[in-house]
GROMACS .gro file of C-alpha atoms in nm:
model
  213
    1MET     CA    1  -0.118   0.276  -1.510
    2TYR     CA    2  -0.019   0.080  -1.196
    3VAL     CA    3   0.182   0.350  -1.069
    4ASP     CA    4  -0.118   0.589  -1.137
    5TYR     CA    5  -0.338   0.387  -0.895
    6LEU     CA    6  -0.025   0.329  -0.653
    7VAL     CA    7   0.013   0.700  -0.651
    8VAL     CA    8  -0.383   0.817  -0.637
    9GLY     CA    9  -0.447   0.606  -0.360
   10MET     CA   10  -0.161   0.735  -0.142
   11VAL     CA   11  -0.267   1.086  -0.171
   12TYR     CA   12  -0.643   1.085  -0.189
   13PHE     CA   13  -0.613   0.932   0.135
   14GLY     CA   14  -0.325   1.089   0.275
   15LEU     CA   15  -0.511   1.440   0.209
   16SER     CA   16  -0.846   1.297   0.351
   17LEU     CA   17  -0.606   1.204   0.675
   18SER     CA   18  -0.433   1.504   0.697
   19GLY     CA   19  -0.691   1.742   0.879
   20GLY     CA   20  -0.483   1.749   1.162
   21ASN     CA   21  -0.164   1.880   0.997
   22PHE     CA   22  -0.303   2.160   0.800
   23SER     CA   23  -0.631   2.290   0.997
   24ALA     CA   24  -0.687   2.378   1.361
   25ASP     CA   25  -1.033   2.231   1.312
   26PRO     CA   26  -0.991   1.878   1.160
   27PHE     CA   27  -1.371   1.836   1.149
   28LEU     CA   28  -1.395   2.151   0.957
   29TYR     CA   29  -1.167   2.016   0.724
   30MET     CA   30  -1.304   1.725   0.659
   31THR     CA   31  -1.611   1.866   0.568
   32LEU     CA   32  -1.480   2.120   0.312
   33THR     CA   33  -1.257   1.781   0.141
   34GLY     CA   34  -1.644   1.639   0.101
   35LEU     CA   35  -1.737   1.965  -0.038
   36VAL     CA   36  -1.450   2.019  -0.296
   37GLU     CA   37  -1.500   1.653  -0.426
   38ILE     CA   38  -1.836   1.722  -0.577
   39PRO     CA   39  -1.687   1.940  -0.875
   40SER     CA   40  -1.421   1.665  -0.930
   41ASN     CA   41  -1.714   1.422  -0.952
   42THR     CA   42  -1.943   1.617  -1.201
   43ILE     CA   43  -1.810   1.875  -1.361
   44ILE     CA   44  -1.466   1.687  -1.476
   45ILE     CA   45  -1.700   1.456  -1.677
   46PRO     CA   46  -1.759   1.686  -2.001
   47PHE     CA   47  -1.415   1.779  -2.019
   48VAL     CA   48  -1.267   1.442  -2.000
   49ALA     CA   49  -1.518   1.405  -2.322
   50ARG     CA   50  -1.379   1.674  -2.460
   51PHE     CA   51  -1.011   1.700  -2.411
   52GLY     CA   52  -0.924   1.291  -2.350
   53ARG     CA   53  -0.822   1.103  -2.031
   54ARG     CA   54  -0.403   1.160  -2.046
   55SER     CA   55  -0.368   1.494  -2.109
   56LEU     CA   56  -0.619   1.580  -1.809
   57THR     CA   57  -0.483   1.280  -1.574
   58VAL     CA   58  -0.154   1.441  -1.638
   59LEU     CA   59  -0.215   1.788  -1.612
   60PHE     CA   60  -0.406   1.772  -1.239
   61TYR     CA   61  -0.142   1.509  -1.131
   62LEU     CA   62   0.071   1.751  -1.221
   63LEU     CA   63  -0.087   2.057  -1.061
   64SER     CA   64  -0.164   1.858  -0.746
   65GLY     CA   65   0.167   1.808  -0.715
   66VAL     CA   66   0.297   2.144  -0.732
   67LEU     CA   67   0.026   2.238  -0.487
   68LEU     CA   68   0.125   2.008  -0.258
   69LEU     CA   69   0.512   2.096  -0.291
   70THR     CA   70   0.431   2.418  -0.188
   71LEU     CA   71   0.281   2.368   0.121
   72PRO     CA   72   0.598   2.303   0.359
   73PHE     CA   73   0.701   2.676   0.229
   74ILE     CA   74   0.397   2.824   0.380
   75PRO     CA   75   0.450   2.986   0.725
   76ALA     CA   76   0.235   2.850   0.981
   77ARG     CA   77   0.064   3.162   1.065
   78ILE     CA   78  -0.114   3.185   0.697
   79GLY     CA   79  -0.332   2.872   0.800
   80TRP     CA   80  -0.616   2.975   0.531
   81LEU     CA   81  -0.381   2.985   0.234
   82ILE     CA   82  -0.234   2.591   0.349
   83VAL     CA   83  -0.607   2.496   0.399
   84THR     CA   84  -0.708   2.648   0.074
   85LEU     CA   85  -0.390   2.476  -0.139
   86ALA     CA   86  -0.464   2.148   0.031
   87LEU     CA   87  -0.828   2.166  -0.056
   88VAL     CA   88  -0.748   2.220  -0.423
   89GLY     CA   89  -0.474   1.956  -0.413
   90LYS     CA   90  -0.777   1.705  -0.288
   91MET     CA   91  -0.981   1.847  -0.566
   92THR     CA   92  -0.731   1.801  -0.846
   93ILE     CA   93  -0.654   1.438  -0.708
   94THR     CA   94  -1.014   1.312  -0.667
   95SER     CA   95  -1.031   1.390  -1.045
   96VAL     CA   96  -0.735   1.187  -1.119
   97PHE     CA   97  -0.943   0.913  -0.901
   98ASN     CA   98  -1.209   0.940  -1.134
   99ILE     CA   99  -1.065   1.001  -1.495
  100ILE     CA  100  -0.853   0.650  -1.434
  101PHE     CA  101  -1.093   0.468  -1.365
  102LEU     CA  102  -1.231   0.534  -1.724
  103TYR     CA  103  -0.835   0.575  -1.850
  104ALA     CA  104  -0.753   0.209  -1.718
  105SER     CA  105  -1.076   0.011  -1.879
  106ASP     CA  106  -0.964   0.205  -2.217
  107LEU     CA  107  -0.620   0.066  -2.179
  108PHE     CA  108  -0.683  -0.280  -2.098
  109PRO     CA  109  -0.789  -0.532  -2.406
  110THR     CA  110  -1.123  -0.686  -2.368
  111GLU     CA  111  -0.964  -1.050  -2.251
  112VAL     CA  112  -0.763  -0.919  -1.959
  113ARG     CA  113  -0.952  -0.640  -1.850
  114THR     CA  114  -1.127  -0.776  -1.555
  115ARG     CA  115  -0.824  -0.891  -1.460
  116GLY     CA  116  -0.572  -0.551  -1.541
  117MET     CA  117  -0.911  -0.325  -1.359
  118GLY     CA  118  -0.861  -0.565  -1.043
  119THR     CA  119  -0.459  -0.548  -0.983
  120SER     CA  120  -0.500  -0.184  -1.064
  121LEU     CA  121  -0.733  -0.142  -0.813
  122MET     CA  122  -0.529  -0.359  -0.514
  123MET     CA  123  -0.252  -0.097  -0.633
  124SER     CA  124  -0.453   0.195  -0.532
  125ARG     CA  125  -0.528  -0.006  -0.176
  126VAL     CA  126  -0.181  -0.045  -0.129
  127GLY     CA  127  -0.094   0.309  -0.180
  128SER     CA  128  -0.438   0.398   0.051
  129MET     CA  129  -0.243   0.179   0.319
  130THR     CA  130   0.065   0.348   0.355
  131SER     CA  131  -0.095   0.704   0.369
  132PRO     CA  132  -0.184   0.664   0.759
  133PHE     CA  133   0.168   0.568   0.834
  134ILE     CA  134   0.294   0.850   0.636
  135ASN     CA  135   0.091   1.086   0.775
  136ASP     CA  136   0.148   0.956   1.166
  137TYR     CA  137   0.478   0.824   1.148
  138LEU     CA  138   0.676   1.071   0.892
  139GLY     CA  139   0.468   1.351   1.017
  140SER     CA  140   0.509   1.351   1.386
  141VAL     CA  141   0.890   1.344   1.315
  142TYR     CA  142   0.906   1.612   1.017
  143PRO     CA  143   0.630   1.785   1.006
  144TRP     CA  144   0.670   1.911   0.632
  145ALA     CA  145   0.724   1.557   0.512
  146PRO     CA  146   0.394   1.405   0.431
  147SER     CA  147   0.309   1.718   0.171
  148LEU     CA  148   0.681   1.695   0.023
  149LEU     CA  149   0.648   1.324  -0.039
  150PHE     CA  150   0.278   1.351  -0.148
  151GLY     CA  151   0.386   1.611  -0.389
  152VAL     CA  152   0.711   1.438  -0.537
  153VAL     CA  153   0.520   1.120  -0.573
  154SER     CA  154   0.245   1.335  -0.779
  155VAL     CA  155   0.443   1.464  -0.997
  156VAL     CA  156   0.658   1.133  -1.121
  157ALA     CA  157   0.272   0.981  -1.194
  158GLY     CA  158   0.231   1.296  -1.390
  159VAL     CA  159   0.551   1.252  -1.569
  160THR     CA  160   0.527   0.861  -1.599
  161THR     CA  161   0.164   0.877  -1.750
  162LEU     CA  162   0.279   1.082  -2.038
  163ALA     CA  163   0.400   0.692  -2.161
  164LEU     CA  164   0.042   0.587  -2.200
  165PRO     CA  165  -0.141   0.642  -2.531
  166GLU     CA  166  -0.412   0.863  -2.543
  167THR     CA  167  -0.766   0.638  -2.582
  168LEU     CA  168  -1.000   0.899  -2.681
  169GLY     CA  169  -1.213   0.820  -2.959
  170ILE     CA  170  -1.002   0.503  -3.019
  171ALA     CA  171  -1.173   0.176  -3.046
  172LEU     CA  172  -1.129  -0.076  -2.730
  173PRO     CA  173  -0.893  -0.320  -2.823
  174ASP     CA  174  -1.032  -0.663  -2.782
  175THR     CA  175  -0.648  -0.880  -2.743
  176ILE     CA  176  -0.312  -0.798  -2.627
  177ALA     CA  177  -0.195  -0.824  -2.980
  178LYS     CA  178  -0.461  -0.584  -3.143
  179LEU     CA  179  -0.310  -0.362  -2.858
  180GLU     CA  180   0.035  -0.380  -2.972
  181GLY     CA  181  -0.033  -0.384  -3.325
  182ARG     CA  182  -0.228  -0.046  -3.270
  183GLY     CA  183   0.103   0.065  -3.108
  184THR     CA  184   0.300  -0.030  -3.441
  185ASN     CA  185   0.065   0.113  -3.681
  186GLU     CA  186   0.056   0.458  -3.458
  187ASN     CA  187   0.411   0.444  -3.519
  188GLN     CA  188   0.414   0.342  -3.888
  189GLY     CA  189   0.130   0.593  -3.957
  190ASP     CA  190   0.355   0.872  -3.775
  191SER     CA  191   0.674   0.749  -4.016
  192ARG     CA  192   0.455   0.781  -4.306
  193GLN     CA  193   0.319   1.134  -4.222
  194ILE     CA  194   0.660   1.237  -4.208
  195LYS     CA  195   0.797   1.053  -4.508
  196LEU     CA  196   0.510   1.285  -4.728
  197LYS     CA  197   0.628   1.598  -4.567
  198VAL     CA  198   1.013   1.554  -4.659
  199VAL     CA  199   0.855   1.425  -5.016
  200SER     CA  200   0.611   1.741  -5.059
  201HIS     CA  201   0.928   1.928  -4.910
  202HIS     CA  202   1.160   1.850  -5.164
  203ASN     CA  203   0.928   1.887  -5.472
  204SER     CA  204   0.843   2.223  -5.343
  205CYS     CA  205   1.222   2.299  -5.344
  206LYS     CA  206   1.280   2.189  -5.688
  207LYS     CA  207   1.031   2.382  -5.864
  208TRP     CA  208   1.188   2.703  -5.690
  209VAL     CA  209   1.529   2.620  -5.819
  210GLN     CA  210   1.384   2.501  -6.159
  211PRO     CA  211   1.496   2.735  -6.439
  212SER     CA  212   1.206   2.873  -6.652
  213GLN     CA  213   1.172   2.740  -7.021
   0.00000   0.00000   0.00000
């Protein structure tokens, strides 16, 4: 979760501060980035309730990463396409920012939830503090580098999120012990289901090979 917060802070504010890199009119770019956040803050709500937290976080991270990785390879003369992809990337990373607030509160047990949320937000601020340096210093030497870096870390965050459990429809854990026990119970449940399937398959095979009386 710390990786998610670090990356989302870096990419979100990095794209917000990239008006001079993606558009000839940074003021228009800033206006458009504000407008694309409206669906990310509203329409995303029913999708989270329907499809869960982890799957959407992974999807939007990977989508944002692919879009940002595409930007360095687009010719500068096609400015409208660059701005469009950057805006869609901003919309997806904004969706991630909204989802992980809920996701983190579901993951951390009650006894450490406040501490966990506080340290997670601290990691997002660390990421946001690095974004101006990436745009100004790295971007001044290699103009394509910020988009490439933001894209790579987004893909990495999406892949690492796959290691986290889904929390949709799951009761919030009160203690760390219950959280660890839930993971153990889930693994045991998966093992029991596999054993039942094997036994069922074995019995069905015996019926097929059993000679008729």
